[in-house]
Amino acid sequence: MSQVSPVSLLAERSCWTRSASARNVALMLRYALKRLISLMISLAVASVVIFAVIEVAPGDPASFMLGVNAQEDTLAALRAELGLDVSKVQRYFNWVGGMLVGEFGTSYTYRTPVAQMIADRLWVSLPLALYALALSTLIAFPAGIYAAARRGKAGDLTVMGATQLGIAVPNFWVAMMLVLIFAINLRWFNAGGFAGWDNGFWTGLHSLTLPAIALALPQAAILARVMRSSLLDILGEDFMRTARAKGLSRRQALWRHGVRNALIPVLTIIGLQFSFLLAGSIIIEQVFYLPGLGRLVFQAISARDLIVVESVVMLLVFAVITVNFLVDLAYAAVDPRLRGRT
């Protein structure tokens, strides 16, 4: 009988490994391409819906700016200056075409480029969302893992009670309590306003700390419960019992095999939370008087500044869809089974 040399076996195994790796890369690229096409279709549909909903809202920006007693010829001149004298279809394509090259138009009220207004406010809203998400994750992960590891015990009941309270209490009430305790009584923070990044990174971060905590606590409660539930499901799987049978302690099996496999639903929640924190912080920005995107939208709606409202909402939708796209890719990286699906 002919014997197969170790060198031949090694070469065959190496060839098989390279083939499997190339197949995984091809599946990942195919999955990413499909998700990218879905992203572009979603953005196109969202732009039509946003423009249609905002444009059909009652009120004329020119009339709002000049008042009810303005002359008709003056109103016509202002409409022409603002680009409101053309059809809605043409205005839609002008708006979309401008966004594709980074031109969002000019604010009706402030007469400044919308892109500059958004950029200035984004330097507040984006760090605030990232800060709140970091705090939420740092709180939720240890709490969820701790509760899952002590299921049914006092620690688990305490964490679940705290998370239930965190979900029930609205974040604006948390914000007001933080201002009352840490700004008015203890005077550790300012009650509102933003110091600006020009005064130093830590000064700016200090200004965002209370708003970030107010945003993070309810999200941390949700994330901790998802982490606990997902980890408990994983702990009941056969491969976890196999890991225990091979000699791993409960703690070792939990950290080596449980946590990573429990991250799949948690990643989805984190992506959704970031989108919410970026797009849904308008109340917190109002409470703390922060010059962010949410406050900009509120002011633009009050002033009937349609171009600002449309552009900011479209930017937020783009951020939400893009984050979901990245979460899908992370999902596929963690769970290879998803790469072969639609």
Short mmCIF file of C-alpha atoms in Angstrom, two decimals:
data_model
loop_
_atom_site.label_atom_id
_atom_site.label_comp_id
_atom_site.label_asym_id
_atom_site.label_seq_id
_atom_site.Cartn_x
_atom_site.Cartn_y
_atom_site.Cartn_z
CA MET A 1 0.00 0.00 0.00
CA SER A 2 1.22 3.42 -0.92
CA GLN A 3 1.66 5.83 1.93
CA VAL A 4 0.76 9.50 1.75
CA SER A 5 3.61 11.68 2.89
CA PRO A 6 3.07 14.29 5.61
CA VAL A 7 4.13 16.98 3.13
CA SER A 8 1.29 16.00 0.78
CA LEU A 9 -1.22 16.06 3.62
CA LEU A 10 0.00 19.48 4.72
CA ALA A 11 -0.22 20.83 1.17
CA GLU A 12 -3.72 19.42 0.75
CA ARG A 13 -4.87 20.94 4.05
CA SER A 14 -3.34 24.31 3.12
CA CYS A 15 -5.11 24.23 -0.26
CA TRP A 16 -8.44 23.42 1.40
CA THR A 17 -7.96 26.23 3.92
CA ARG A 18 -7.24 28.76 1.19
CA SER A 19 -10.28 27.58 -0.76
CA ALA A 20 -12.55 27.90 2.28
CA SER A 21 -11.15 31.36 3.05
CA ALA A 22 -11.70 32.53 -0.53
CA ARG A 23 -15.25 31.17 -0.42
CA ASN A 24 -15.96 33.04 2.84
CA VAL A 25 -14.58 36.28 1.38
CA ALA A 26 -16.72 35.86 -1.76
CA LEU A 27 -19.83 35.23 0.33
CA MET A 28 -19.07 38.26 2.52
CA LEU A 29 -18.59 40.52 -0.51
CA ARG A 30 -21.82 39.26 -2.06
CA TYR A 31 -23.70 39.85 1.17
CA ALA A 32 -22.22 43.36 1.52
CA LEU A 33 -23.16 44.22 -2.08
CA LYS A 34 -26.77 43.14 -1.53
CA ARG A 35 -27.00 45.18 1.65
CA LEU A 36 -25.47 48.18 -0.13
CA ILE A 37 -28.07 48.00 -2.90
CA SER A 38 -30.79 47.79 -0.26
CA LEU A 39 -29.27 50.84 1.46
CA MET A 40 -29.37 52.93 -1.74
CA ILE A 41 -32.97 51.96 -2.46
CA SER A 42 -33.97 52.86 1.10
CA LEU A 43 -32.29 56.26 0.81
CA ALA A 44 -34.05 56.98 -2.48
CA VAL A 45 -37.46 56.10 -1.05
CA ALA A 46 -36.74 58.06 2.15
CA SER A 47 -35.81 61.20 0.18
CA VAL A 48 -39.12 61.10 -1.70
CA VAL A 49 -41.14 60.57 1.50
CA ILE A 50 -39.31 63.30 3.43
CA PHE A 51 -39.67 65.86 0.64
CA ALA A 52 -43.34 65.03 0.04
CA VAL A 53 -44.33 65.12 3.72
CA ILE A 54 -42.55 68.40 4.47
CA GLU A 55 -43.63 70.14 1.27
CA VAL A 56 -47.32 69.39 1.78
CA ALA A 57 -47.23 70.94 5.26
CA PRO A 58 -49.34 74.11 5.40
CA GLY A 59 -47.70 77.53 5.28
CA ASP A 60 -45.58 79.52 2.86
CA PRO A 61 -41.97 80.29 3.93
CA ALA A 62 -42.03 83.60 2.05
CA SER A 63 -45.26 84.68 3.75
CA PHE A 64 -43.88 83.61 7.11
CA MET A 65 -40.71 85.67 6.61
CA LEU A 66 -42.41 88.85 5.29
CA GLY A 67 -45.61 88.71 7.32
CA VAL A 68 -49.27 88.62 6.40
CA ASN A 69 -49.30 92.23 5.13
CA ALA A 70 -46.57 91.76 2.50
CA GLN A 71 -47.26 92.82 -1.06
CA GLU A 72 -47.74 90.11 -3.67
CA ASP A 73 -44.88 91.34 -5.87
CA THR A 74 -42.57 91.32 -2.83
CA LEU A 75 -43.63 87.77 -2.02
CA ALA A 76 -43.05 86.71 -5.64
CA ALA A 77 -39.55 88.22 -5.63
CA LEU A 78 -38.67 86.43 -2.38
CA ARG A 79 -40.05 83.11 -3.67
CA ALA A 80 -37.88 83.49 -6.77
CA GLU A 81 -34.85 84.26 -4.61
CA LEU A 82 -35.48 81.20 -2.44
CA GLY A 83 -36.14 78.96 -5.45
CA LEU A 84 -39.77 78.42 -4.50
CA ASP A 85 -41.16 79.62 -7.83
CA VAL A 86 -40.45 76.36 -9.68
CA SER A 87 -42.41 73.11 -9.59
CA LYS A 88 -42.08 70.76 -6.62
CA VAL A 89 -40.65 68.04 -8.87
CA GLN A 90 -37.87 70.33 -10.06
CA ARG A 91 -37.20 71.46 -6.50
CA TYR A 92 -36.93 67.82 -5.42
CA PHE A 93 -34.35 66.97 -8.07
CA ASN A 94 -32.44 70.20 -7.35
CA TRP A 95 -32.38 69.27 -3.65
CA VAL A 96 -31.27 65.67 -4.24
CA GLY A 97 -28.69 66.69 -6.84
CA GLY A 98 -27.23 69.25 -4.46
CA MET A 99 -27.00 66.74 -1.61
CA LEU A 100 -25.09 64.31 -3.83
CA VAL A 101 -22.32 66.91 -4.22
CA GLY A 102 -22.51 68.20 -0.64
CA GLU A 103 -24.66 71.26 -1.37
CA PHE A 104 -27.71 71.38 0.87
CA GLY A 105 -28.87 74.79 -0.23
CA THR A 106 -29.23 78.03 1.71
CA SER A 107 -31.35 78.52 4.81
CA TYR A 108 -34.45 80.59 4.18
CA THR A 109 -34.24 82.22 7.61
CA TYR A 110 -30.54 82.62 8.34
CA ARG A 111 -29.39 83.03 4.70
CA THR A 112 -26.37 80.83 5.38
CA PRO A 113 -25.41 77.51 3.77
CA VAL A 114 -27.34 74.64 5.33
CA ALA A 115 -24.26 72.41 5.10
CA GLN A 116 -22.33 74.80 7.35
CA MET A 117 -25.19 74.94 9.84
CA ILE A 118 -25.38 71.14 9.95
CA ALA A 119 -21.59 70.80 10.32
CA ASP A 120 -21.55 73.22 13.27
CA ARG A 121 -24.38 71.39 15.05
CA LEU A 122 -23.02 67.94 14.21
CA TRP A 123 -19.95 68.65 16.32
CA VAL A 124 -22.29 68.67 19.30
CA SER A 125 -24.82 65.94 18.44
CA LEU A 126 -22.35 63.31 17.19
CA PRO A 127 -19.99 63.43 20.21
CA LEU A 128 -23.04 63.47 22.49
CA ALA A 129 -24.45 60.34 20.84
CA LEU A 130 -21.08 58.54 20.94
CA TYR A 131 -20.53 59.57 24.58
CA ALA A 132 -23.99 58.35 25.58
CA LEU A 133 -23.54 55.09 23.65
CA ALA A 134 -20.17 54.45 25.32
CA LEU A 135 -21.67 55.04 28.77
CA SER A 136 -24.66 52.86 27.93
CA THR A 137 -22.45 49.99 26.78
CA LEU A 138 -20.08 50.28 29.75
CA ILE A 139 -23.03 50.07 32.12
CA ALA A 140 -25.10 47.46 30.30
CA PHE A 141 -22.50 44.81 29.46
CA PRO A 142 -21.27 44.15 33.02
CA ALA A 143 -24.82 44.41 34.38
CA GLY A 144 -26.27 41.99 31.83
CA ILE A 145 -23.46 39.46 32.22
CA TYR A 146 -23.62 39.72 36.01
CA ALA A 147 -27.39 39.13 36.01
CA ALA A 148 -27.13 36.16 33.62
CA ALA A 149 -24.36 34.56 35.69
CA ARG A 150 -26.53 34.84 38.83
CA ARG A 151 -29.90 33.95 37.39
CA GLY A 152 -32.64 33.86 40.01
CA LYS A 153 -30.37 35.15 42.77
CA ALA A 154 -30.40 38.48 44.56
CA GLY A 155 -27.94 40.06 42.13
CA ASP A 156 -30.09 39.14 39.15
CA LEU A 157 -33.26 40.46 40.78
CA THR A 158 -31.52 43.72 41.70
CA VAL A 159 -30.25 44.30 38.17
CA MET A 160 -33.62 43.46 36.63
CA GLY A 161 -35.40 45.80 39.04
CA ALA A 162 -32.98 48.62 38.26
CA THR A 163 -33.38 48.09 34.50
CA GLN A 164 -37.17 48.07 34.79
CA LEU A 165 -36.96 51.40 36.59
CA GLY A 166 -34.56 52.74 33.96
CA ILE A 167 -36.95 51.84 31.15
CA ALA A 168 -39.98 53.30 32.91
CA VAL A 169 -38.49 56.69 33.81
CA PRO A 170 -38.40 59.18 30.87
CA ASN A 171 -35.00 60.61 30.03
CA PHE A 172 -36.12 64.24 30.33
CA TRP A 173 -37.08 63.60 33.97
CA VAL A 174 -33.66 62.03 34.53
CA ALA A 175 -32.12 65.11 32.89
CA MET A 176 -33.96 67.48 35.22
CA MET A 177 -32.96 65.45 38.29
CA LEU A 178 -29.32 65.47 37.16
CA VAL A 179 -29.45 69.25 36.77
CA LEU A 180 -31.06 69.64 40.19
CA ILE A 181 -28.53 67.42 41.96
CA PHE A 182 -25.23 67.93 40.15
CA ALA A 183 -25.63 71.44 38.72
CA ILE A 184 -27.76 73.35 41.22
CA ASN A 185 -27.01 71.60 44.54
CA LEU A 186 -23.48 70.21 44.12
CA ARG A 187 -22.39 72.68 41.39
CA TRP A 188 -20.16 70.09 39.72
CA PHE A 189 -21.54 70.87 36.25
CA ASN A 190 -23.20 73.73 34.43
CA ALA A 191 -26.99 73.58 34.19
CA GLY A 192 -26.90 74.00 30.42
CA GLY A 193 -25.05 75.27 27.39
CA PHE A 194 -22.00 73.98 25.58
CA ALA A 195 -18.53 75.34 26.29
CA GLY A 196 -17.25 74.44 22.82
CA TRP A 197 -14.34 72.30 21.69
CA ASP A 198 -12.17 75.40 21.23
CA ASN A 199 -11.81 75.59 25.01
CA GLY A 200 -10.33 72.11 25.18
CA PHE A 201 -11.44 68.53 24.75
CA TRP A 202 -12.09 67.88 28.42
CA THR A 203 -14.01 71.13 28.82
CA GLY A 204 -16.30 70.20 25.95
CA LEU A 205 -16.69 66.65 27.27
CA HIS A 206 -17.51 68.03 30.71
CA SER A 207 -20.34 70.07 29.17
CA LEU A 208 -21.80 66.94 27.55
CA THR A 209 -21.54 64.67 30.60
CA LEU A 210 -24.95 65.29 32.18
CA PRO A 211 -26.81 65.14 28.84
CA ALA A 212 -24.94 61.95 27.95
CA ILE A 213 -25.86 60.34 31.26
CA ALA A 214 -29.51 61.32 30.81
CA LEU A 215 -29.52 59.71 27.37
CA ALA A 216 -27.45 56.67 28.38
CA LEU A 217 -29.33 55.41 31.46
CA PRO A 218 -32.59 54.35 29.73
CA GLN A 219 -30.62 52.83 26.84
CA ALA A 220 -28.35 50.98 29.26
CA ALA A 221 -31.41 49.46 30.94
CA ILE A 222 -32.68 48.12 27.60
CA LEU A 223 -29.28 46.85 26.53
CA ALA A 224 -28.62 45.11 29.86
CA ARG A 225 -31.89 43.19 29.60
CA VAL A 226 -31.12 42.14 26.02
CA MET A 227 -27.61 41.07 27.03
CA ARG A 228 -28.94 39.01 29.93
CA SER A 229 -31.66 37.34 27.84
CA SER A 230 -29.30 36.54 24.97
CA LEU A 231 -26.65 35.14 27.30
CA LEU A 232 -29.16 32.95 29.12
CA ASP A 233 -30.26 31.48 25.79
CA ILE A 234 -26.65 30.73 24.89
CA LEU A 235 -25.93 29.13 28.28
CA GLY A 236 -28.58 26.51 27.53
CA GLU A 237 -27.05 25.46 24.21
CA ASP A 238 -25.38 22.07 23.68
CA PHE A 239 -21.95 23.52 22.91
CA MET A 240 -21.91 25.25 26.30
CA ARG A 241 -22.61 21.94 28.04
CA THR A 242 -19.85 20.38 25.94
CA ALA A 243 -17.45 23.10 27.05
CA ARG A 244 -18.35 22.40 30.68
CA ALA A 245 -17.91 18.66 30.11
CA LYS A 246 -14.39 19.29 28.81
CA GLY A 247 -13.41 20.77 32.14
CA LEU A 248 -14.12 24.46 31.80
CA SER A 249 -15.62 26.18 34.81
CA ARG A 250 -18.92 28.01 34.47
CA ARG A 251 -17.10 31.36 34.46
CA GLN A 252 -14.56 30.20 31.83
CA ALA A 253 -17.30 28.81 29.57
CA LEU A 254 -19.28 32.02 30.01
CA TRP A 255 -16.42 34.31 28.92
CA ARG A 256 -14.81 32.08 26.29
CA HIS A 257 -17.92 30.89 24.47
CA GLY A 258 -21.04 32.51 25.89
CA VAL A 259 -20.41 36.24 25.62
CA ARG A 260 -19.25 36.25 22.00
CA ASN A 261 -22.21 34.20 20.78
CA ALA A 262 -24.61 36.38 22.78
CA LEU A 263 -23.38 39.53 21.01
CA ILE A 264 -25.41 38.97 17.82
CA PRO A 265 -28.73 40.46 19.04
CA VAL A 266 -26.83 42.94 21.20
CA LEU A 267 -25.07 44.41 18.15
CA THR A 268 -28.44 45.09 16.56
CA ILE A 269 -29.66 46.93 19.64
CA ILE A 270 -26.45 48.97 19.85
CA GLY A 271 -26.85 50.05 16.23
CA LEU A 272 -30.46 51.05 16.79
CA GLN A 273 -29.53 52.88 19.97
CA PHE A 274 -26.86 54.93 18.23
CA SER A 275 -29.37 55.93 15.58
CA PHE A 276 -31.87 56.91 18.26
CA LEU A 277 -29.28 58.84 20.27
CA LEU A 278 -28.21 60.80 17.20
CA ALA A 279 -31.68 61.50 15.84
CA GLY A 280 -33.83 61.49 18.97
CA SER A 281 -32.02 63.75 21.42
CA ILE A 282 -34.12 66.85 20.68
CA ILE A 283 -35.74 66.90 24.15
CA ILE A 284 -32.42 66.52 25.96
CA GLU A 285 -30.88 69.24 23.79
CA GLN A 286 -33.76 71.51 24.73
CA VAL A 287 -33.39 70.73 28.45
CA PHE A 288 -29.65 71.43 28.45
CA TYR A 289 -29.82 74.20 25.81
CA LEU A 290 -27.35 72.42 23.54
CA PRO A 291 -26.81 73.71 19.98
CA GLY A 292 -27.25 70.30 18.34
CA LEU A 293 -29.10 68.91 15.35
CA GLY A 294 -32.29 68.25 17.29
CA ARG A 295 -32.53 71.85 18.42
CA LEU A 296 -31.74 73.02 14.89
CA VAL A 297 -34.69 71.01 13.53
CA PHE A 298 -36.97 72.41 16.23
CA GLN A 299 -35.97 75.98 15.38
CA ALA A 300 -36.27 75.35 11.63
CA ILE A 301 -39.79 73.93 12.00
CA SER A 302 -40.80 76.94 14.08
CA ALA A 303 -39.39 79.29 11.41
CA ARG A 304 -40.86 77.29 8.48
CA ASP A 305 -37.32 76.83 7.15
CA LEU A 306 -38.16 73.85 4.93
CA ILE A 307 -34.75 73.38 3.34
CA VAL A 308 -33.10 73.03 6.76
CA VAL A 309 -35.74 70.58 8.00
CA GLU A 310 -35.51 68.43 4.86
CA SER A 311 -31.71 68.37 4.86
CA VAL A 312 -31.29 67.58 8.56
CA VAL A 313 -33.96 64.87 8.53
CA MET A 314 -32.42 63.33 5.41
CA LEU A 315 -29.00 63.37 7.05
CA LEU A 316 -30.39 61.64 10.14
CA VAL A 317 -32.13 59.03 7.98
CA PHE A 318 -28.85 58.46 6.14
CA ALA A 319 -27.09 57.97 9.49
CA VAL A 320 -29.74 55.49 10.67
CA ILE A 321 -29.66 53.44 7.46
CA THR A 322 -25.85 53.49 7.31
CA VAL A 323 -25.55 52.33 10.92
CA ASN A 324 -27.99 49.49 10.23
CA PHE A 325 -25.90 48.56 7.18
CA LEU A 326 -22.76 48.40 9.30
CA VAL A 327 -24.60 46.37 11.94
CA ASP A 328 -25.66 43.89 9.24
CA LEU A 329 -22.03 43.53 8.18
CA ALA A 330 -20.95 43.03 11.79
CA TYR A 331 -23.75 40.48 12.15
CA ALA A 332 -22.43 38.55 9.15
CA ALA A 333 -18.88 38.70 10.49
CA VAL A 334 -19.97 37.24 13.84
CA ASP A 335 -22.39 34.66 12.38
CA PRO A 336 -21.08 33.20 9.08
CA ARG A 337 -24.46 31.54 8.43
CA LEU A 338 -25.92 34.91 7.48
CA ARG A 339 -23.52 35.35 4.55
CA GLY A 340 -25.31 32.75 2.47
CA ARG A 341 -28.73 34.33 2.98
CA THR A 342 -30.37 37.15 1.02
#
